[in-house]
Tab-separated table of C-alpha atoms in Angstrom:
chain	number	residue	atom	x	y	z
A	174	UNK	CA	84.448	58.882	149.774
A	175	UNK	CA	82.918	61.886	147.971
A	176	UNK	CA	82.763	60.303	144.432
A	177	UNK	CA	81.319	57.056	145.893
A	178	UNK	CA	78.640	58.986	147.778
A	179	UNK	CA	77.540	60.942	144.664
A	180	UNK	CA	77.503	57.742	142.568
A	181	UNK	CA	75.229	55.946	145.022
A	182	UNK	CA	72.735	58.813	144.881
A	183	UNK	CA	72.658	58.749	141.048
A	184	UNK	CA	72.144	54.986	141.008
A	185	UNK	CA	69.270	55.325	143.453
A	186	UNK	CA	67.562	57.955	141.291
A	187	UNK	CA	67.859	55.845	138.124
A	188	UNK	CA	66.550	52.746	139.949
A	189	UNK	CA	63.503	54.716	141.080
A	190	UNK	CA	62.688	55.830	137.511
A	191	UNK	CA	63.123	52.278	136.142
A	192	UNK	CA	60.870	50.802	138.863
A	193	UNK	CA	58.056	53.270	138.210
A	194	UNK	CA	58.109	52.588	134.452
A	195	UNK	CA	58.036	48.821	134.995
A	196	UNK	CA	55.064	49.072	137.352
A	197	UNK	CA	53.147	51.192	134.859
A	198	UNK	CA	53.640	48.677	132.019
A	199	UNK	CA	52.588	45.790	134.235
A	200	UNK	CA	49.373	47.493	135.294
A	201	UNK	CA	48.396	48.227	131.672
A	202	UNK	CA	48.780	44.530	130.823
A	203	UNK	CA	46.703	43.375	133.802
A	204	UNK	CA	43.581	45.581	133.454
A	205	UNK	CA	41.194	44.295	130.724
A	206	UNK	CA	39.355	47.445	129.769
A	207	UNK	CA	40.774	50.500	128.106
A	208	UNK	CA	38.866	52.949	130.340
A	209	UNK	CA	40.120	51.323	133.473
A	210	UNK	CA	43.605	51.242	131.995
A	211	UNK	CA	43.426	54.932	131.137
A	212	UNK	CA	42.173	55.763	134.610
A	213	UNK	CA	44.858	53.723	136.267
A	214	UNK	CA	47.479	55.056	133.832
A	215	UNK	CA	46.643	58.659	134.755
A	216	UNK	CA	47.066	57.800	138.410
A	217	UNK	CA	50.381	56.128	137.657
A	218	UNK	CA	51.527	59.131	135.645
A	219	UNK	CA	50.674	61.400	138.571
A	220	UNK	CA	52.658	59.203	140.881
A	221	UNK	CA	55.482	59.103	138.337
A	222	UNK	CA	55.577	62.893	138.214
A	223	UNK	CA	55.690	62.977	141.995
A	224	UNK	CA	58.550	60.518	141.967
A	225	UNK	CA	60.391	62.566	139.314
A	226	UNK	CA	60.029	65.642	141.525
A	227	UNK	CA	61.463	63.747	144.425
A	228	UNK	CA	64.302	62.584	142.155
A	229	UNK	CA	65.042	66.158	141.111
A	230	UNK	CA	65.075	67.230	144.748
A	231	UNK	CA	67.444	64.336	145.517
A	232	UNK	CA	69.738	65.491	142.698
A	233	UNK	CA	69.762	69.016	144.141
A	234	UNK	CA	70.578	67.656	147.583
A	235	UNK	CA	73.384	65.538	146.043
A	236	UNK	CA	74.840	68.606	144.306
A	237	UNK	CA	74.711	70.539	147.577
A	238	UNK	CA	76.405	67.661	149.371
A	239	UNK	CA	79.127	67.583	146.718
A	240	UNK	CA	79.722	71.318	147.116
A	241	UNK	CA	79.958	70.993	150.898
A	242	UNK	CA	82.387	68.083	150.527
A	243	UNK	CA	84.623	70.189	148.277
A	244	UNK	CA	84.581	73.024	150.823
A	245	UNK	CA	85.461	70.546	153.565
A	246	UNK	CA	88.422	69.230	151.545
A	247	UNK	CA	89.713	72.777	150.998
A	248	UNK	CA	89.448	73.572	154.711
A	249	UNK	CA	91.252	70.351	155.633
A	250	UNK	CA	93.981	71.039	153.044
A	251	UNK	CA	94.492	74.595	154.311
A	252	UNK	CA	94.974	73.299	157.859
A	253	UNK	CA	97.058	70.337	156.900
A	254	UNK	CA	100.502	70.170	158.553
A	255	UNK	CA	102.899	67.888	156.709
A	256	UNK	CA	106.558	66.995	156.882
A	257	UNK	CA	108.446	67.642	153.669
A	258	UNK	CA	112.018	67.255	152.462
A	259	UNK	CA	113.268	69.671	149.814
A	260	UNK	CA	116.631	70.193	148.111
A	261	UNK	CA	117.442	73.561	146.521
A	262	UNK	CA	119.467	73.418	143.290
A	263	UNK	CA	122.326	75.831	142.672
A	264	UNK	CA	121.332	76.954	139.203
A	265	UNK	CA	120.725	80.348	137.576
A	266	UNK	CA	117.335	79.032	136.474
A	267	UNK	CA	116.229	78.348	140.037
A	268	UNK	CA	117.417	80.374	143.014
A	269	UNK	CA	121.114	80.630	142.073
A	270	UNK	CA	121.920	82.775	145.080
A	271	UNK	CA	121.265	80.199	147.707
A	272	UNK	CA	123.760	77.626	148.636
A	273	UNK	CA	122.797	74.005	148.240
A	274	UNK	CA	120.875	73.628	151.482
A	275	UNK	CA	118.798	70.541	152.222
A	276	UNK	CA	115.814	71.560	154.340
A	277	UNK	CA	113.862	69.037	156.337
A	278	UNK	CA	111.007	70.799	158.025
A	279	UNK	CA	107.387	71.291	158.917
A	280	UNK	CA	105.271	73.192	156.423
A	281	UNK	CA	101.959	74.887	157.169
A	282	UNK	CA	99.728	75.898	154.237
A	283	UNK	CA	97.055	78.559	154.627
A	284	UNK	CA	95.240	81.200	152.592
A	285	UNK	CA	98.247	83.545	152.628
A	286	UNK	CA	100.714	80.960	151.332
A	287	UNK	CA	103.087	78.574	153.072
A	288	UNK	CA	105.068	78.802	156.291
A	289	UNK	CA	108.024	76.464	156.743
A	290	UNK	CA	109.997	75.689	159.898
A	291	UNK	CA	113.318	73.849	159.568
A	292	UNK	CA	116.708	73.494	161.198
A	293	UNK	CA	120.382	72.810	160.579
A	294	UNK	CA	122.696	71.355	163.224
A	295	UNK	CA	126.443	71.704	162.652
A	296	UNK	CA	128.994	70.722	165.288
A	297	UNK	CA	132.741	70.289	164.764
A	298	UNK	CA	135.626	68.525	166.463
A	299	UNK	CA	138.849	70.269	165.378
A	300	UNK	CA	142.556	69.701	165.647
A	301	UNK	CA	144.684	72.553	164.256
A	302	UNK	CA	148.353	73.463	164.314
A	303	UNK	CA	147.545	77.044	165.256
A	304	UNK	CA	144.479	79.186	165.679
A	305	UNK	CA	143.769	82.134	163.395
A	306	UNK	CA	145.009	83.473	160.097
A	307	UNK	CA	148.291	82.674	158.420
A	308	UNK	CA	150.743	85.522	158.952
A	309	UNK	CA	152.759	87.418	156.358
A	310	UNK	CA	155.223	89.128	158.698
A	311	UNK	CA	157.012	87.971	161.831
A	312	UNK	CA	155.403	90.471	164.194
A	313	UNK	CA	151.909	91.294	162.963
A	314	UNK	CA	149.152	93.532	164.251
A	315	UNK	CA	146.481	91.439	165.871
A	316	UNK	CA	148.779	88.558	166.808
A	317	UNK	CA	148.388	89.432	170.480
A	318	UNK	CA	145.178	87.374	170.352
A	319	UNK	CA	146.629	84.085	171.612
A	320	UNK	CA	149.964	84.440	169.767
A	321	UNK	CA	151.445	81.259	171.273
A	322	UNK	CA	148.415	79.025	171.136
A	323	UNK	CA	149.328	76.044	168.984
A	324	UNK	CA	148.235	72.433	168.625
A	325	UNK	CA	144.743	73.708	169.203
A	326	UNK	CA	141.974	71.208	170.050
A	327	UNK	CA	138.494	72.565	169.889
A	328	UNK	CA	134.814	71.615	169.840
A	329	UNK	CA	132.536	74.220	168.303
A	330	UNK	CA	129.339	74.553	166.353
A	331	UNK	CA	125.867	75.992	166.187
A	332	UNK	CA	122.196	75.187	165.662
A	333	UNK	CA	120.236	77.128	163.054
A	334	UNK	CA	116.454	77.470	163.289
A	335	UNK	CA	114.950	78.716	160.030
A	336	UNK	CA	111.517	80.164	159.381
A	337	UNK	CA	110.473	80.874	155.775
A	338	UNK	CA	107.197	82.312	154.538
A	339	UNK	CA	106.082	82.655	150.922
A	340	UNK	CA	102.851	83.531	149.118
A	341	UNK	CA	102.631	82.744	145.393
A	342	UNK	CA	99.713	83.701	143.151
A	343	UNK	CA	98.456	81.806	140.089
A	344	UNK	CA	99.998	84.441	137.801
A	345	UNK	CA	103.468	83.787	139.258
A	346	UNK	CA	103.707	86.864	141.509
A	347	UNK	CA	105.125	86.115	144.946
A	348	UNK	CA	106.463	87.652	148.140
A	349	UNK	CA	108.220	86.060	151.073
A	350	UNK	CA	110.716	86.299	153.893
A	351	UNK	CA	113.400	84.217	155.603
A	352	UNK	CA	114.887	84.473	159.091
A	353	UNK	CA	117.580	82.157	160.487
A	354	UNK	CA	118.627	82.630	164.137
A	355	UNK	CA	121.802	80.829	165.260
A	356	UNK	CA	122.560	79.458	168.711
A	357	UNK	CA	126.265	78.631	169.049
A	358	UNK	CA	128.132	76.547	171.579
A	359	UNK	CA	129.536	79.596	173.382
A	360	UNK	CA	126.037	80.484	174.563
A	361	UNK	CA	125.602	83.434	172.208
A	362	UNK	CA	122.759	84.083	169.775
A	363	UNK	CA	123.640	85.180	166.258
A	364	UNK	CA	121.828	85.529	162.945
A	365	UNK	CA	122.486	84.005	159.552
A	366	UNK	CA	119.901	85.408	157.098
A	367	UNK	CA	117.060	87.871	157.620
A	368	UNK	CA	115.587	89.025	154.327
A	369	UNK	CA	112.361	90.044	152.563
A	370	UNK	CA	111.907	89.366	148.848
A	371	UNK	CA	109.253	89.672	146.131
A	372	UNK	CA	108.985	89.214	142.384
A	373	UNK	CA	107.618	87.002	139.628
A	374	UNK	CA	108.383	83.290	139.312
A	375	UNK	CA	111.263	82.504	136.891
A	376	UNK	CA	111.364	86.164	135.851
A	377	UNK	CA	112.631	88.777	138.315
A	378	UNK	CA	113.156	89.259	142.043
A	379	UNK	CA	113.945	92.058	144.482
A	380	UNK	CA	115.477	91.364	147.897
A	381	UNK	CA	116.405	93.470	150.919
A	382	UNK	CA	117.972	92.595	154.248
A	383	UNK	CA	120.810	90.373	155.443
A	384	UNK	CA	121.868	87.576	153.094
A	385	UNK	CA	124.711	86.447	150.830
A	386	UNK	CA	124.662	87.247	147.116
A	387	UNK	CA	125.997	85.047	144.299
A	388	UNK	CA	129.052	82.987	145.293
A	389	UNK	CA	131.897	83.863	142.912
A	390	UNK	CA	134.565	81.771	144.670
A	391	UNK	CA	132.852	78.542	145.797
A	392	UNK	CA	134.821	76.040	147.851
A	393	UNK	CA	132.414	73.166	147.240
A	394	UNK	CA	132.196	70.614	150.023
A	395	UNK	CA	134.257	72.890	152.253
A	396	UNK	CA	134.733	71.412	155.691
A	397	UNK	CA	137.731	73.113	157.276
A	398	UNK	CA	139.672	76.060	155.864
A	399	UNK	CA	140.509	78.548	158.584
A	400	UNK	CA	143.043	81.184	157.713
A	401	UNK	CA	141.315	84.160	156.043
A	402	UNK	CA	138.497	85.388	158.254
A	403	UNK	CA	134.810	84.791	157.693
A	404	UNK	CA	132.274	85.683	155.022
A	405	UNK	CA	131.116	88.917	156.638
A	406	UNK	CA	133.396	91.159	158.695
A	407	UNK	CA	137.062	91.174	159.715
A	408	UNK	CA	138.086	89.587	156.424
A	409	UNK	CA	141.277	91.589	156.248
A	410	UNK	CA	143.899	91.528	159.013
A	411	UNK	CA	147.076	93.591	158.869
A	412	UNK	CA	150.160	91.441	158.654
A	413	UNK	CA	148.215	88.335	157.661
A	414	UNK	CA	147.902	86.686	154.290
A	415	UNK	CA	144.722	87.714	152.466
A	416	UNK	CA	142.930	85.280	150.177
A	417	UNK	CA	140.619	87.547	148.176
A	418	UNK	CA	137.427	85.685	147.135
A	419	UNK	CA	134.997	88.369	145.879
A	420	UNK	CA	133.281	88.418	149.290
A	421	UNK	CA	133.717	92.029	150.345
A	422	UNK	CA	130.476	93.160	148.694
A	423	UNK	CA	128.626	89.845	148.881
A	424	UNK	CA	126.645	90.710	152.000
A	425	UNK	CA	125.687	89.243	155.381
A	426	UNK	CA	127.408	92.124	157.129
A	427	UNK	CA	127.322	92.892	160.829
A	428	UNK	CA	127.360	96.641	160.169
A	429	UNK	CA	124.896	97.175	157.341
A	430	UNK	CA	122.357	95.705	154.923
A	431	UNK	CA	121.903	94.879	151.255
A	432	UNK	CA	119.400	95.372	148.468
A	433	UNK	CA	119.381	93.274	145.309
A	434	UNK	CA	117.676	93.022	141.926
A	435	UNK	CA	117.910	89.831	139.859
A	436	UNK	CA	116.545	88.678	136.510
A	437	UNK	CA	116.279	85.220	134.910
A	438	UNK	CA	116.049	84.852	131.134
A	439	UNK	CA	116.203	81.321	129.700
A	440	UNK	CA	119.749	80.085	130.466
A	441	UNK	CA	120.920	83.525	131.623
A	442	UNK	CA	120.892	85.059	135.074
A	443	UNK	CA	121.604	88.705	135.957
A	444	UNK	CA	122.053	90.206	139.405
A	445	UNK	CA	123.153	93.463	140.962
A	446	UNK	CA	123.671	93.694	144.704
A	447	UNK	CA	124.307	96.835	146.752
A	448	UNK	CA	125.849	96.527	150.231
A	449	UNK	CA	125.702	99.570	152.513
A	450	UNK	CA	127.823	99.385	155.676
A	451	UNK	CA	130.574	100.879	157.797
A	452	UNK	CA	133.543	100.193	155.512
A	453	UNK	CA	136.047	99.865	158.350
A	454	UNK	CA	134.224	96.745	159.580
A	455	UNK	CA	136.083	94.862	156.830
A	456	UNK	CA	139.367	95.309	158.696
A	457	UNK	CA	140.396	93.611	161.908
A	458	UNK	CA	141.349	96.176	164.608
A	459	UNK	CA	140.359	99.002	162.195
A	460	UNK	CA	143.860	99.165	160.741
A	461	UNK	CA	145.019	99.023	157.133
A	462	UNK	CA	148.700	98.752	156.171
A	463	UNK	CA	149.652	99.850	159.659
A	464	UNK	CA	147.468	103.000	159.586
A	465	UNK	CA	144.616	103.540	162.023
A	466	UNK	CA	141.440	104.045	160.016
A	467	UNK	CA	139.059	106.948	160.520
A	468	UNK	CA	135.532	106.347	159.208
A	469	UNK	CA	133.922	109.398	157.553
A	470	UNK	CA	130.785	107.865	155.970
A	471	UNK	CA	129.294	104.530	155.057
A	472	UNK	CA	130.486	102.752	151.951
A	473	UNK	CA	128.397	101.310	149.109
A	474	UNK	CA	129.606	98.201	147.294
A	475	UNK	CA	127.980	97.608	143.900
A	476	UNK	CA	128.299	93.978	142.780
A	477	UNK	CA	126.877	93.071	139.341
A	478	UNK	CA	126.905	89.397	138.286
A	479	UNK	CA	126.087	87.700	134.992
A	480	UNK	CA	125.844	83.893	134.720
A	481	UNK	CA	125.086	81.477	131.891
A	482	UNK	CA	124.170	77.821	132.466
A	483	UNK	CA	122.808	75.997	129.391
A	484	UNK	CA	123.301	72.494	130.849
A	485	UNK	CA	125.858	70.968	133.190
A	486	UNK	CA	128.299	73.739	132.246
A	487	UNK	CA	128.215	77.104	134.029
A	488	UNK	CA	130.171	80.334	133.658
A	489	UNK	CA	129.781	83.488	135.733
A	490	UNK	CA	131.559	86.841	135.758
A	491	UNK	CA	131.257	89.668	138.263
A	492	UNK	CA	132.845	92.737	139.770
A	493	UNK	CA	132.467	94.555	143.086
A	494	UNK	CA	133.353	98.202	143.505
A	495	UNK	CA	133.291	100.555	146.482
A	496	UNK	CA	131.780	103.691	144.903
A	497	UNK	CA	131.888	106.256	147.760
A	498	UNK	CA	134.931	108.542	147.708
A	499	UNK	CA	136.702	109.479	150.959
A	500	UNK	CA	134.615	107.023	152.961
A	501	UNK	CA	137.464	106.173	155.336
A	502	UNK	CA	141.199	106.713	155.527
A	503	UNK	CA	144.170	107.406	157.753
A	504	UNK	CA	146.840	109.965	158.513
A	505	UNK	CA	149.925	109.650	156.256
A	506	UNK	CA	152.749	112.061	157.095
A	507	UNK	CA	150.294	114.164	159.063
A	508	UNK	CA	147.712	114.400	156.242
A	509	UNK	CA	144.445	112.502	155.954
A	510	UNK	CA	144.469	110.165	152.957
A	511	UNK	CA	141.554	108.297	151.360
A	512	UNK	CA	142.037	104.503	151.688
A	513	UNK	CA	138.545	103.371	150.637
A	514	UNK	CA	139.303	102.506	147.015
A	515	UNK	CA	138.563	98.800	146.468
A	516	UNK	CA	137.660	97.277	143.090
A	517	UNK	CA	137.404	93.530	142.550
A	518	UNK	CA	136.868	91.326	139.505
A	519	UNK	CA	136.103	87.630	139.319
A	520	UNK	CA	135.122	84.704	137.123
A	521	UNK	CA	134.108	81.132	137.855
A	522	UNK	CA	133.687	78.093	135.584
A	523	UNK	CA	131.875	74.935	136.593
A	524	UNK	CA	130.854	71.494	135.366
A	525	UNK	CA	128.330	69.535	137.420
A	526	UNK	CA	126.696	66.188	136.574
A	527	UNK	CA	125.818	65.249	140.169
A	528	UNK	CA	122.126	66.110	139.715
A	529	UNK	CA	121.727	63.582	136.920
A	530	UNK	CA	124.034	60.977	138.456
A	531	UNK	CA	124.439	61.437	142.242
A	532	UNK	CA	126.535	58.254	142.606
A	533	UNK	CA	129.045	58.666	139.767
A	534	UNK	CA	128.571	62.304	138.760
A	535	UNK	CA	131.462	64.762	138.716
A	536	UNK	CA	131.681	68.361	139.895
A	537	UNK	CA	134.568	70.562	138.759
A	538	UNK	CA	134.975	74.269	139.543
A	539	UNK	CA	137.667	76.838	138.703
A	540	UNK	CA	137.550	80.374	140.154
A	541	UNK	CA	139.728	83.444	139.937
A	542	UNK	CA	139.526	86.841	141.659
A	543	UNK	CA	141.583	90.039	141.455
A	544	UNK	CA	141.550	93.008	143.847
A	545	UNK	CA	142.836	96.491	143.075
A	546	UNK	CA	142.879	98.437	146.354
A	547	UNK	CA	144.755	101.362	147.864
A	548	UNK	CA	148.487	100.440	147.866
A	549	UNK	CA	147.651	96.746	147.399
A	550	UNK	CA	146.900	94.269	144.611
A	551	UNK	CA	145.787	90.677	145.284
A	552	UNK	CA	145.198	87.719	142.971
A	553	UNK	CA	143.539	84.433	143.923
A	554	UNK	CA	143.019	81.291	141.823
A	555	UNK	CA	141.301	78.187	143.144
A	556	UNK	CA	139.594	75.030	142.045
A	557	UNK	CA	138.250	71.712	143.281
A	558	UNK	CA	136.931	68.400	142.081
A	559	UNK	CA	134.216	66.317	143.756
A	560	UNK	CA	133.585	62.650	142.870
A	561	UNK	CA	131.907	59.929	144.919
A	562	UNK	CA	131.729	62.092	148.074
A	563	UNK	CA	135.484	62.819	147.948
A	564	UNK	CA	136.707	66.331	147.232
A	565	UNK	CA	140.180	67.731	146.637
A	566	UNK	CA	140.861	71.457	146.212
A	567	UNK	CA	143.701	73.952	145.837
A	568	UNK	CA	143.902	77.745	146.275
A	569	UNK	CA	146.754	80.039	145.244
A	570	UNK	CA	146.916	83.641	146.466
A	571	UNK	CA	149.427	86.376	145.604
A	572	UNK	CA	149.589	89.582	147.670
A	573	UNK	CA	151.488	92.685	146.564
A	574	UNK	CA	151.731	95.354	149.306
A	575	UNK	CA	152.969	98.704	148.016
A	576	UNK	CA	153.008	100.603	151.305
A	577	UNK	CA	153.050	99.633	154.980
A	578	UNK	CA	153.440	101.792	158.075
A	579	UNK	CA	155.853	99.659	160.073
A	580	UNK	CA	155.900	102.127	162.993
A	581	UNK	CA	152.654	100.626	164.298
A	582	UNK	CA	153.766	97.008	164.110
A	583	UNK	CA	155.833	96.861	167.274
A	584	UNK	CA	157.572	99.180	169.696
A	585	UNK	CA	160.560	96.823	169.751
A	586	UNK	CA	162.831	97.940	166.903
A	587	UNK	CA	164.693	94.632	166.997
A	588	UNK	CA	161.542	92.732	165.979
A	589	UNK	CA	160.355	95.155	163.314
A	590	UNK	CA	161.078	94.208	159.726
A	591	UNK	CA	162.695	96.951	157.739
A	592	UNK	CA	161.851	95.519	154.335
A	593	UNK	CA	158.059	95.598	154.273
A	594	UNK	CA	156.099	96.231	152.081
A	595	UNK	CA	156.628	93.240	149.837
A	596	UNK	CA	155.153	90.363	147.877
A	597	UNK	CA	154.203	86.928	149.109
A	598	UNK	CA	152.315	83.838	147.947
A	599	UNK	CA	149.970	81.535	149.858
A	600	UNK	CA	149.378	77.921	148.843
A	601	UNK	CA	146.471	75.948	150.311
A	602	UNK	CA	145.441	72.342	149.728
A	603	UNK	CA	142.202	71.048	151.242
A	604	UNK	CA	140.128	67.909	151.125
A	605	UNK	CA	136.901	66.531	152.526
A	606	UNK	CA	134.901	63.316	152.479
A	607	UNK	CA	131.196	62.865	153.136
A	608	UNK	CA	129.858	59.910	155.091
A	609	UNK	CA	126.142	59.894	154.176
A	610	UNK	CA	123.123	58.348	155.878
A	611	UNK	CA	124.575	57.799	159.320
A	612	UNK	CA	122.414	55.214	161.153
A	613	UNK	CA	120.431	54.962	157.875
A	614	UNK	CA	119.112	58.499	158.431
A	615	UNK	CA	118.895	60.515	155.216
A	616	UNK	CA	119.230	63.808	157.094
A	617	UNK	CA	122.334	62.931	159.137
A	618	UNK	CA	125.855	62.878	157.691
A	619	UNK	CA	129.454	63.353	158.811
A	620	UNK	CA	132.172	65.259	156.933
A	621	UNK	CA	135.860	64.571	157.450
A	622	UNK	CA	138.082	67.427	156.313
A	623	UNK	CA	141.672	68.647	156.390
A	624	UNK	CA	143.761	71.489	154.975
A	625	UNK	CA	147.366	72.653	154.748
A	626	UNK	CA	148.465	76.256	154.010
A	627	UNK	CA	151.932	77.694	153.533
A	628	UNK	CA	153.134	81.236	152.858
A	629	UNK	CA	156.245	82.074	150.825
A	630	UNK	CA	157.686	85.609	150.618
A	631	UNK	CA	160.136	87.242	148.251
A	632	UNK	CA	162.038	88.301	151.348
A	633	UNK	CA	162.272	85.311	153.686
A	634	UNK	CA	162.751	87.619	156.681
A	635	UNK	CA	159.097	88.658	156.262
A	636	UNK	CA	157.915	85.240	157.361
A	637	UNK	CA	158.317	83.827	160.833
A	638	UNK	CA	159.930	80.440	160.974
A	639	UNK	CA	157.262	79.266	163.428
A	640	UNK	CA	154.298	80.909	161.756
A	641	UNK	CA	154.577	80.319	158.015
A	642	UNK	CA	152.179	77.405	157.736
A	643	UNK	CA	148.872	76.113	159.019
A	644	UNK	CA	147.213	72.715	158.997
A	645	UNK	CA	144.129	71.256	160.572
A	646	UNK	CA	141.695	68.360	160.706
A	647	UNK	CA	137.970	68.361	161.389
A	648	UNK	CA	135.056	66.002	161.901
A	649	UNK	CA	131.796	67.820	161.187
A	650	UNK	CA	128.457	66.401	162.339
A	651	UNK	CA	125.680	67.661	160.060
A	652	UNK	CA	121.994	67.084	160.800
A	653	UNK	CA	118.958	68.636	159.087
A	654	UNK	CA	115.463	68.671	160.508
């Protein structure tokens, strides 16, 4: 409406000037004498000047109206509330640390940037052969948590409510925050991410808070793998198989926080993350190799990552190292011994053409991770392929336990294994299938997933005949808003 309004004013001004000139010429032709014509012409000129003044005033009023219209548009835009759908890309060039998370939400724009409210609903219907981690020895610490519960049927899930704020300047400088409360089906409130960040667009970024750093062992369209703890605490359980995935220093801890610096340079991405926490929170029941842990001071995990992604191909390498000496340990033969040494190394390769061809694109990923810890060395190798919503993956893990205090396993000497420590392998196959656009809704999908895990030991007496495998099925209902 604004351009049309200004145009009408200009047309009116020009029509006034043309009309005055035409009247003047007609009057000159009508009057017979020169003196009369001159007299009348002077009067016409005076009137013409008056009309020109009025025209100039009209132009000024039009300019003022245009300025007010522009101010009105800016005010309306700043108060505009709109529904938007965004998809974050997992690429070193653009926010490589965030998982691929569709966000359907309400965005509010104002003078201090944008504020976005969104949500993620995830509910599962599970059927599993047994609940918990896959065991490496017949009688394991921690197995008293429902040791005989098998053929487990379960309904679980949570609702995430996310609130993100970000202010970006014309020169590319920005600052923002994210907070993601979780309400789960058990009636408890938890928290996913809570972080503050700032930096310069496509250049560098600093972040502090609770979040997950770069994923060095991605599982892709993971729907249901449940044998090795979660991504934050209690990853390691004595007597259970451990699938090391470069997650110990990744973040999102329940006992500490992280700070991170990252840098993007063309096809390269660099990141260093520092996690500060109570180191014993990594271990279930605060035991390691049968020894009760005593925490002396908080640990610091340093986790540098370098990634290169020139096109559909991606390669990333990283390490994570616990750098505080004598952080925690246990009594061995009556003497306190440091057990906080943990150094991990990892690499991941990927090929992804799904962004260019969502229907027929292919995603392939191969990851490997190696842990050198006190009296233990672990190796994990995994990979998956995703094509036309169907994914198939495999993970191999090898654990080599050098020392284990079997006195704390069980008071019953008949059930205690006399030949631990030892070596054992874990094989896991998993699959998932995505059913998109349920009820023709772009933000509602269902995932069907299943997995099977089996543990094999050098000494078969290490493994319980009833507890050496796991399998499960899941239907996951996923809804974004």
